[in-house]
């Protein structure tokens, strides 16, 4: 078994499978995880804020940027994680597999980290296509896994800190490589004999035969090999550059061919994004249709009214009455948690002006209720920073036309810096929340 594991590691040997390359790719992967975690937390607390939380409403495209970055960084994790696994794969064949209890804990934590990472980025990607082939709730599991991954990342960095510190610098790694090459040239046979056989090699013809089979070019030549070390080093460097180029191209491809759903300059090459800018009713994509929400009849009913309530005061507004109020036109993006966004022109009544009509306090939060009978976001809450923002509208028009049923007719909410799921469609009631 020991020989088999050793031969497997030899067969998997590659100039890119070294601690320095693992550190280089690990830095990029760690940065991508941290970006995903930070932007994911922001999105989570926007949807489920703690009572004391208040959020920035400027720039108006803030959530478009943060959530687009979240999805882009998550997609980039795929080639980076695969590259890291490619580098460290031979360590699966280390002998002995477990050296101590601490070593066992280290390998177990890494296995859990890799498994959780693959699950996290996979379900995140599938979510962008709004496909849920699993029995668990996506948002809750995705959020919890984010914390698990950050904890495991910190643990992994702590365990590997001596290696990370040693190979963080390219110069230090080169010096280490040169030292190892010289050491291998001096006593490669003895080192490999102990590694493979647990003792010195057999003597005689058998021993010479084994030495010849196990010899490497740097080991056979002795002093001559040392003079040829530079060309070998150059070849290894070329191989490493090729590997990094491949990883870079893979990252650029998966990101560049998807990010166009968020970032307009890349729209022309948006091949894999689940949404395409300008495609949909009134030039805006649709996530949840009126048919899915089962509001077709109630939203088009002649008796529809929007109820505003605050401090015991209630007022009902028909659509015609809303249209008779002063209208404001704003340009705001609709930005969804799946990563896509679309800039559009909205026209309607400022929520702050409607709040004043029912005497709501300046610091009051509001609860928005949709005509939907079911759904996680049938009711949403809006803090005073959004209620009093002059760009926050009860929208009646989109891109110069009457709001389409699929976009929330007869009235919907639109506010700066909010996720699309909180831009409530098919409004039926807006009420001030008593603290």
Short mmCIF file of C-alpha atoms in Angstrom, two decimals:
data_model
loop_
_atom_site.label_atom_id
_atom_site.label_comp_id
_atom_site.label_asym_id
_atom_site.label_seq_id
_atom_site.Cartn_x
_atom_site.Cartn_y
_atom_site.Cartn_z
CA UNK A 1 0.00 0.00 0.00
CA UNK A 2 2.84 2.35 0.82
CA UNK A 3 4.48 1.71 -2.56
CA UNK A 4 1.16 2.21 -4.36
CA UNK A 5 0.57 5.56 -2.67
CA UNK A 6 4.12 6.67 -3.41
CA UNK A 7 3.83 5.70 -7.07
CA UNK A 8 0.50 7.51 -7.31
CA UNK A 9 2.12 10.68 -6.02
CA UNK A 10 4.98 10.29 -8.49
CA UNK A 11 2.53 9.83 -11.36
CA UNK A 12 0.69 13.00 -10.32
CA UNK A 13 3.87 15.05 -9.94
CA UNK A 14 3.79 18.39 -11.75
CA UNK A 15 5.69 21.69 -11.54
CA UNK A 16 2.43 23.43 -10.60
CA UNK A 17 1.76 21.08 -7.68
CA UNK A 18 3.81 22.86 -5.06
CA UNK A 19 3.16 24.93 -1.93
CA UNK A 20 3.86 28.25 -3.68
CA UNK A 21 1.20 27.65 -6.32
CA UNK A 22 -1.25 26.47 -3.65
CA UNK A 23 -0.69 29.75 -1.79
CA UNK A 24 -1.12 31.86 -4.96
CA UNK A 25 -4.43 30.22 -5.92
CA UNK A 26 -5.48 30.06 -2.28
CA UNK A 27 -5.13 33.83 -1.93
CA UNK A 28 -7.43 34.42 -4.90
CA UNK A 29 -9.95 31.84 -3.72
CA UNK A 30 -9.93 33.22 -0.19
CA UNK A 31 -10.51 36.75 -1.52
CA UNK A 32 -13.44 35.53 -3.62
CA UNK A 33 -14.97 33.80 -0.59
CA UNK A 34 -14.61 36.93 1.55
CA UNK A 35 -16.19 39.13 -1.14
CA UNK A 36 -19.08 36.66 -1.46
CA UNK A 37 -19.53 36.55 2.31
CA UNK A 38 -19.49 40.34 2.75
CA UNK A 39 -21.89 41.10 -0.10
CA UNK A 40 -24.07 38.15 0.92
CA UNK A 41 -24.39 39.50 4.46
CA UNK A 42 -25.41 42.88 3.07
CA UNK A 43 -28.11 41.27 0.93
CA UNK A 44 -29.32 39.12 3.82
CA UNK A 45 -29.72 42.03 6.24
CA UNK A 46 -31.45 44.14 3.60
CA UNK A 47 -34.07 41.40 3.41
CA UNK A 48 -34.11 40.58 7.13
CA UNK A 49 -32.82 43.66 8.96
CA UNK A 50 -32.25 43.81 12.69
CA UNK A 51 -34.40 46.48 14.44
CA UNK A 52 -31.56 49.00 14.75
CA UNK A 53 -30.28 48.69 11.19
CA UNK A 54 -30.44 51.55 8.68
CA UNK A 55 -29.10 51.36 5.12
CA UNK A 56 -27.63 53.75 2.57
CA UNK A 57 -29.92 54.81 -0.26
CA UNK A 58 -27.14 56.35 -2.33
CA UNK A 59 -25.80 55.59 -4.78
CA UNK A 60 -29.13 54.39 -6.11
CA UNK A 61 -27.37 51.48 -7.87
CA UNK A 62 -25.66 50.29 -4.66
CA UNK A 63 -27.45 46.95 -4.48
CA UNK A 64 -27.03 46.45 -8.21
CA UNK A 65 -23.27 46.68 -7.68
CA UNK A 66 -23.01 44.63 -4.46
CA UNK A 67 -25.22 41.77 -5.59
CA UNK A 68 -23.72 41.72 -9.08
CA UNK A 69 -20.29 41.49 -7.47
CA UNK A 70 -21.58 38.70 -5.19
CA UNK A 71 -22.66 36.59 -8.16
CA UNK A 72 -19.52 37.34 -10.20
CA UNK A 73 -17.23 36.39 -7.30
CA UNK A 74 -19.24 33.22 -6.71
CA UNK A 75 -18.92 32.17 -10.33
CA UNK A 76 -15.17 32.87 -10.25
CA UNK A 77 -14.91 30.43 -7.33
CA UNK A 78 -15.56 27.49 -9.67
CA UNK A 79 -12.29 27.60 -11.69
CA UNK A 80 -10.32 28.79 -8.65
CA UNK A 81 -11.56 25.96 -6.44
CA UNK A 82 -10.93 23.38 -9.16
CA UNK A 83 -7.42 24.79 -9.66
CA UNK A 84 -6.70 24.56 -5.93
CA UNK A 85 -7.95 20.96 -5.84
CA UNK A 86 -5.78 20.13 -8.87
CA UNK A 87 -2.71 21.44 -7.04
CA UNK A 88 -3.25 19.62 -3.75
CA UNK A 89 -4.75 16.40 -5.19
CA UNK A 90 -1.54 14.32 -4.73
CA UNK A 91 -1.74 14.95 -0.98
CA UNK A 92 -4.58 12.43 -0.94
CA UNK A 93 -1.90 9.80 -1.52
CA UNK A 94 0.42 10.91 1.29
CA UNK A 95 1.92 8.12 3.36
CA UNK A 96 0.99 7.59 6.08
CA UNK A 97 -2.51 9.04 5.42
CA UNK A 98 -2.84 10.14 9.05
CA UNK A 99 0.22 10.97 11.16
CA UNK A 100 -1.46 12.07 14.38
CA UNK A 101 -4.77 13.09 15.89
CA UNK A 102 -4.13 16.74 14.99
CA UNK A 103 -3.29 15.69 11.45
CA UNK A 104 -6.59 13.79 11.32
CA UNK A 105 -8.46 16.90 12.45
CA UNK A 106 -6.63 18.93 9.80
CA UNK A 107 -7.57 16.56 6.99
CA UNK A 108 -11.16 16.29 8.24
CA UNK A 109 -11.54 20.09 8.37
CA UNK A 110 -10.17 20.42 4.83
CA UNK A 111 -12.54 17.72 3.57
CA UNK A 112 -15.48 19.53 5.19
CA UNK A 113 -14.29 22.87 3.80
CA UNK A 114 -14.03 21.52 0.25
CA UNK A 115 -17.39 19.74 0.45
CA UNK A 116 -19.20 22.78 1.89
CA UNK A 117 -17.56 25.06 -0.71
CA UNK A 118 -18.74 22.89 -3.60
CA UNK A 119 -22.28 22.75 -2.20
CA UNK A 120 -22.38 26.50 -1.53
CA UNK A 121 -21.26 27.71 -4.93
CA UNK A 122 -23.33 25.07 -6.74
CA UNK A 123 -26.64 25.91 -5.05
CA UNK A 124 -25.82 29.60 -5.45
CA UNK A 125 -25.36 29.17 -9.20
CA UNK A 126 -28.51 27.06 -9.54
CA UNK A 127 -30.45 29.72 -7.62
CA UNK A 128 -29.65 32.30 -10.30
CA UNK A 129 -31.75 30.17 -12.65
CA UNK A 130 -34.54 29.91 -10.04
CA UNK A 131 -34.36 26.11 -10.05
CA UNK A 132 -34.57 24.36 -6.70
CA UNK A 133 -34.17 20.58 -7.02
CA UNK A 134 -33.57 20.13 -3.28
CA UNK A 135 -35.95 19.77 -0.29
CA UNK A 136 -34.40 22.47 1.93
CA UNK A 137 -35.05 26.25 1.90
CA UNK A 138 -32.35 27.91 -0.18
CA UNK A 139 -31.99 31.26 1.59
CA UNK A 140 -31.63 29.85 5.09
CA UNK A 141 -29.19 27.11 4.07
CA UNK A 142 -27.12 29.42 1.86
CA UNK A 143 -26.84 31.94 4.71
CA UNK A 144 -25.88 29.33 7.30
CA UNK A 145 -23.32 27.71 4.98
CA UNK A 146 -21.72 31.11 4.48
CA UNK A 147 -20.91 31.30 8.18
CA UNK A 148 -19.71 27.70 8.21
CA UNK A 149 -17.38 28.37 5.28
CA UNK A 150 -15.89 31.50 6.81
CA UNK A 151 -15.23 29.60 10.04
CA UNK A 152 -13.58 26.75 8.15
CA UNK A 153 -11.57 29.23 6.07
CA UNK A 154 -10.21 30.87 9.22
CA UNK A 155 -9.39 27.43 10.66
CA UNK A 156 -7.66 26.37 7.43
CA UNK A 157 -5.58 29.56 7.33
CA UNK A 158 -4.61 29.05 10.96
CA UNK A 159 -3.50 25.47 10.32
CA UNK A 160 -1.57 26.35 7.17
CA UNK A 161 -0.20 29.69 8.38
CA UNK A 162 3.44 28.48 8.58
CA UNK A 163 3.27 27.27 4.96
CA UNK A 164 1.42 30.41 3.82
CA UNK A 165 3.98 32.65 5.50
CA UNK A 166 6.89 30.70 4.03
CA UNK A 167 5.60 30.71 0.46
CA UNK A 168 3.79 34.06 0.36
CA UNK A 169 6.76 35.70 -1.32
CA UNK A 170 7.85 34.50 -4.75
CA UNK A 171 11.51 35.08 -3.91
CA UNK A 172 11.29 32.93 -0.78
CA UNK A 173 9.61 30.19 -2.79
CA UNK A 174 12.37 30.30 -5.43
CA UNK A 175 15.06 30.03 -2.77
CA UNK A 176 13.23 27.08 -1.21
CA UNK A 177 12.97 25.39 -4.61
CA UNK A 178 16.69 25.82 -5.29
CA UNK A 179 17.56 24.41 -1.85
CA UNK A 180 15.31 21.41 -2.43
CA UNK A 181 16.85 20.77 -5.84
CA UNK A 182 20.36 20.76 -4.39
CA UNK A 183 19.29 18.50 -1.54
CA UNK A 184 17.68 16.02 -3.92
CA UNK A 185 20.83 15.98 -6.06
CA UNK A 186 22.97 15.09 -3.05
CA UNK A 187 20.96 12.32 -1.38
CA UNK A 188 17.86 11.49 -3.41
CA UNK A 189 18.21 7.70 -3.21
CA UNK A 190 18.47 7.53 0.56
CA UNK A 191 15.59 9.94 1.05
CA UNK A 192 13.32 8.03 -1.31
CA UNK A 193 14.41 4.69 0.09
CA UNK A 194 13.26 5.63 3.56
CA UNK A 195 10.12 7.22 2.13
CA UNK A 196 9.23 4.16 0.07
CA UNK A 197 10.65 1.18 1.92
CA UNK A 198 10.91 2.43 5.49
CA UNK A 199 14.63 1.53 5.52
CA UNK A 200 17.66 1.51 3.18
CA UNK A 201 17.18 0.01 -0.26
CA UNK A 202 18.07 -3.62 -0.98
CA UNK A 203 21.66 -4.12 -2.04
CA UNK A 204 23.07 -5.85 -5.08
CA UNK A 205 21.43 -6.04 -8.50
CA UNK A 206 17.95 -5.58 -7.02
CA UNK A 207 18.96 -2.40 -5.24
CA UNK A 208 20.65 -0.95 -8.35
CA UNK A 209 17.61 -1.79 -10.46
CA UNK A 210 15.25 -0.05 -8.01
CA UNK A 211 17.55 2.98 -7.85
CA UNK A 212 17.57 3.21 -11.65
CA UNK A 213 13.75 2.95 -11.89
CA UNK A 214 13.17 5.57 -9.21
CA UNK A 215 15.84 7.98 -10.46
CA UNK A 216 14.82 11.43 -11.69
CA UNK A 217 16.84 13.55 -14.15
CA UNK A 218 18.08 15.84 -11.40
CA UNK A 219 19.11 12.85 -9.25
CA UNK A 220 20.93 10.79 -11.88
CA UNK A 221 23.40 13.44 -12.99
CA UNK A 222 24.80 14.34 -9.58
CA UNK A 223 26.96 17.45 -9.97
CA UNK A 224 26.04 17.69 -13.63
CA UNK A 225 22.38 18.02 -12.70
CA UNK A 226 23.17 21.05 -10.60
CA UNK A 227 24.65 22.82 -13.62
CA UNK A 228 21.47 22.05 -15.53
CA UNK A 229 19.22 23.32 -12.77
CA UNK A 230 18.52 26.64 -14.43
CA UNK A 231 16.96 25.21 -17.65
CA UNK A 232 14.89 22.86 -15.48
CA UNK A 233 13.80 25.82 -13.37
CA UNK A 234 12.90 27.76 -16.51
CA UNK A 235 10.79 24.83 -17.73
CA UNK A 236 9.01 24.65 -14.40
CA UNK A 237 8.37 28.40 -14.47
CA UNK A 238 6.96 28.10 -17.98
CA UNK A 239 4.65 25.35 -16.85
CA UNK A 240 3.47 27.43 -13.90
CA UNK A 241 2.82 30.44 -16.13
CA UNK A 242 0.81 28.24 -18.46
CA UNK A 243 -1.24 26.93 -15.56
CA UNK A 244 -1.95 30.42 -14.21
CA UNK A 245 -2.84 31.60 -17.71
CA UNK A 246 -5.30 28.74 -18.05
CA UNK A 247 -6.90 29.54 -14.69
CA UNK A 248 -7.05 33.24 -15.60
CA UNK A 249 -8.68 32.55 -18.96
CA UNK A 250 -11.20 30.20 -17.30
CA UNK A 251 -12.13 32.85 -14.72
CA UNK A 252 -12.41 35.55 -17.37
CA UNK A 253 -14.61 33.30 -19.51
CA UNK A 254 -17.12 32.23 -16.85
CA UNK A 255 -17.31 35.75 -15.41
CA UNK A 256 -17.22 37.68 -18.67
CA UNK A 257 -19.90 35.54 -20.32
CA UNK A 258 -22.27 35.96 -17.34
CA UNK A 259 -21.65 39.39 -15.79
CA UNK A 260 -23.46 41.14 -18.63
CA UNK A 261 -26.75 40.47 -16.86
CA UNK A 262 -25.60 43.03 -14.26
CA UNK A 263 -22.96 45.22 -15.86
CA UNK A 264 -24.12 46.91 -19.05
CA UNK A 265 -20.72 47.09 -20.85
CA UNK A 266 -20.65 43.25 -20.93
CA UNK A 267 -24.24 42.84 -22.10
CA UNK A 268 -23.18 41.93 -25.65
CA UNK A 269 -21.30 38.84 -24.41
CA UNK A 270 -23.88 37.72 -21.85
CA UNK A 271 -24.09 34.10 -23.01
CA UNK A 272 -24.73 32.17 -19.80
CA UNK A 273 -26.65 34.70 -17.67
CA UNK A 274 -30.23 33.61 -16.92
CA UNK A 275 -31.51 37.12 -17.72
CA UNK A 276 -30.79 39.39 -20.67
CA UNK A 277 -31.01 43.17 -20.45
CA UNK A 278 -33.90 44.66 -22.42
CA UNK A 279 -35.71 41.33 -22.75
CA UNK A 280 -39.18 41.23 -21.19
CA UNK A 281 -42.35 43.28 -20.98
CA UNK A 282 -41.58 46.99 -21.40
CA UNK A 283 -37.90 46.14 -21.86
CA UNK A 284 -37.42 44.80 -18.32
CA UNK A 285 -36.99 41.11 -17.37
CA UNK A 286 -39.61 39.47 -15.16
CA UNK A 287 -38.78 37.15 -12.26
CA UNK A 288 -42.18 36.31 -10.80
CA UNK A 289 -45.16 36.50 -13.13
CA UNK A 290 -48.72 37.47 -12.24
CA UNK A 291 -49.80 33.93 -13.08
CA UNK A 292 -47.27 32.45 -10.66
CA UNK A 293 -48.38 34.90 -7.97
CA UNK A 294 -52.06 34.18 -8.77
CA UNK A 295 -53.02 37.86 -8.83
CA UNK A 296 -54.31 38.20 -12.38
CA UNK A 297 -57.95 38.62 -11.34
CA UNK A 298 -57.41 40.76 -8.22
CA UNK A 299 -54.89 43.07 -9.90
CA UNK A 300 -57.19 43.82 -12.82
CA UNK A 301 -60.40 44.11 -10.76
CA UNK A 302 -62.29 47.39 -11.25
CA UNK A 303 -62.63 47.87 -7.50
CA UNK A 304 -58.91 47.78 -6.69
CA UNK A 305 -57.74 50.37 -4.16
CA UNK A 306 -54.46 51.04 -2.39
CA UNK A 307 -54.95 51.44 1.37
CA UNK A 308 -52.63 53.73 3.33
CA UNK A 309 -52.73 53.55 7.12
CA UNK A 310 -50.91 55.36 9.93
CA UNK A 311 -51.85 56.04 13.54
CA UNK A 312 -55.44 54.90 13.14
CA UNK A 313 -55.93 56.92 9.96
CA UNK A 314 -56.75 55.02 6.76
CA UNK A 315 -57.26 56.29 3.24
CA UNK A 316 -58.10 54.34 0.10
CA UNK A 317 -56.79 55.45 -3.30
CA UNK A 318 -58.02 54.13 -6.61
CA UNK A 319 -55.59 54.11 -9.47
CA UNK A 320 -57.29 57.18 -10.98
CA UNK A 321 -56.87 59.03 -7.67
CA UNK A 322 -53.19 58.10 -7.53
CA UNK A 323 -52.75 59.36 -11.09
CA UNK A 324 -54.37 62.66 -10.09
CA UNK A 325 -51.71 63.29 -7.43
CA UNK A 326 -48.40 65.04 -8.30
CA UNK A 327 -46.28 62.62 -10.35
CA UNK A 328 -42.50 62.17 -10.14
CA UNK A 329 -40.25 60.51 -12.70
CA UNK A 330 -37.05 58.73 -11.61
CA UNK A 331 -34.45 56.48 -13.23
CA UNK A 332 -33.71 53.49 -10.99
CA UNK A 333 -32.44 49.94 -11.52
CA UNK A 334 -34.43 46.87 -10.62
CA UNK A 335 -31.76 44.61 -9.12
CA UNK A 336 -32.56 41.04 -8.10
CA UNK A 337 -30.81 38.67 -5.70
CA UNK A 338 -30.12 36.33 -8.64
CA UNK A 339 -27.62 38.91 -9.89
CA UNK A 340 -29.40 40.46 -12.87
CA UNK A 341 -30.39 44.11 -13.03
CA UNK A 342 -32.01 46.53 -15.43
CA UNK A 343 -32.07 50.33 -15.39
CA UNK A 344 -35.52 51.76 -16.13
CA UNK A 345 -37.58 54.95 -15.97
CA UNK A 346 -40.39 54.90 -13.40
CA UNK A 347 -43.21 57.39 -12.86
CA UNK A 348 -45.56 57.62 -9.92
CA UNK A 349 -46.28 59.20 -6.54
CA UNK A 350 -43.57 59.77 -3.94
CA UNK A 351 -44.12 57.54 -0.92
CA UNK A 352 -43.11 60.39 1.39
CA UNK A 353 -45.98 62.50 0.04
CA UNK A 354 -48.45 59.65 0.54
CA UNK A 355 -47.13 59.18 4.08
CA UNK A 356 -47.79 62.85 4.81
CA UNK A 357 -51.38 62.51 3.58
CA UNK A 358 -52.10 60.06 6.40
CA UNK A 359 -50.01 61.91 8.99
CA UNK A 360 -47.22 59.33 9.36
CA UNK A 361 -44.29 60.25 11.60
CA UNK A 362 -41.08 61.25 9.81
CA UNK A 363 -39.21 58.34 11.45
CA UNK A 364 -41.87 55.69 10.80
CA UNK A 365 -41.16 52.46 8.98
CA UNK A 366 -43.75 51.00 6.63
CA UNK A 367 -45.07 47.54 5.93
CA UNK A 368 -45.94 46.81 2.29
CA UNK A 369 -48.54 44.18 1.45
CA UNK A 370 -49.03 42.61 -1.97
CA UNK A 371 -52.17 41.13 -3.51
CA UNK A 372 -50.35 37.78 -3.43
CA UNK A 373 -52.00 35.31 -1.09
CA UNK A 374 -48.79 33.35 -0.48
CA UNK A 375 -45.06 33.88 -0.78
CA UNK A 376 -42.05 34.73 1.37
CA UNK A 377 -42.18 38.36 0.26
CA UNK A 378 -45.94 38.88 0.22
CA UNK A 379 -45.28 41.35 3.05
CA UNK A 380 -42.08 43.38 3.27
CA UNK A 381 -40.86 46.21 5.47
CA UNK A 382 -39.23 49.49 4.53
CA UNK A 383 -37.18 51.63 6.91
CA UNK A 384 -37.65 55.41 7.21
CA UNK A 385 -34.49 56.04 5.16
CA UNK A 386 -36.34 54.60 2.14
CA UNK A 387 -39.79 55.97 3.01
CA UNK A 388 -38.51 59.54 3.07
CA UNK A 389 -36.15 59.26 0.12
CA UNK A 390 -37.43 61.43 -2.78
CA UNK A 391 -36.63 58.62 -5.27
CA UNK A 392 -38.98 56.14 -3.57
CA UNK A 393 -42.20 55.87 -5.55
CA UNK A 394 -45.48 54.06 -5.71
CA UNK A 395 -44.88 53.47 -9.42
CA UNK A 396 -47.73 53.60 -11.92
CA UNK A 397 -45.73 53.75 -15.17
CA UNK A 398 -42.63 52.04 -16.53
CA UNK A 399 -40.54 53.33 -19.43
CA UNK A 400 -43.25 55.77 -20.48
CA UNK A 401 -46.09 53.26 -20.49
CA UNK A 402 -48.77 52.13 -18.07
CA UNK A 403 -47.23 49.58 -15.73
CA UNK A 404 -47.58 46.11 -17.21
CA UNK A 405 -49.40 43.46 -15.18
CA UNK A 406 -46.18 41.39 -15.04
CA UNK A 407 -44.35 44.34 -13.52
CA UNK A 408 -46.88 45.03 -10.78
CA UNK A 409 -49.96 46.73 -12.23
CA UNK A 410 -51.91 48.53 -10.89
CA UNK A 411 -49.14 49.85 -8.59
CA UNK A 412 -45.80 48.71 -7.28
CA UNK A 413 -42.98 49.97 -5.08
CA UNK A 414 -39.65 51.15 -6.42
CA UNK A 415 -36.87 52.51 -4.18
CA UNK A 416 -33.12 53.12 -4.50
CA UNK A 417 -30.68 50.45 -3.32
CA UNK A 418 -33.24 47.73 -2.54
CA UNK A 419 -33.32 44.08 -3.73
CA UNK A 420 -35.95 43.29 -6.35
CA UNK A 421 -37.83 40.98 -3.97
CA UNK A 422 -38.46 44.02 -1.73
CA UNK A 423 -39.73 46.19 -4.60
CA UNK A 424 -43.24 44.90 -3.89
CA UNK A 425 -45.49 44.36 -6.91
CA UNK A 426 -49.31 44.42 -7.02
CA UNK A 427 -49.59 46.64 -3.94
CA UNK A 428 -52.76 46.46 -1.83
CA UNK A 429 -51.80 48.08 1.50
CA UNK A 430 -49.11 50.36 2.94
CA UNK A 431 -49.15 50.90 6.70
CA UNK A 432 -46.92 52.61 9.23
CA UNK A 433 -45.37 50.23 11.76
CA UNK A 434 -45.77 51.14 15.40
CA UNK A 435 -42.46 50.91 17.24
#
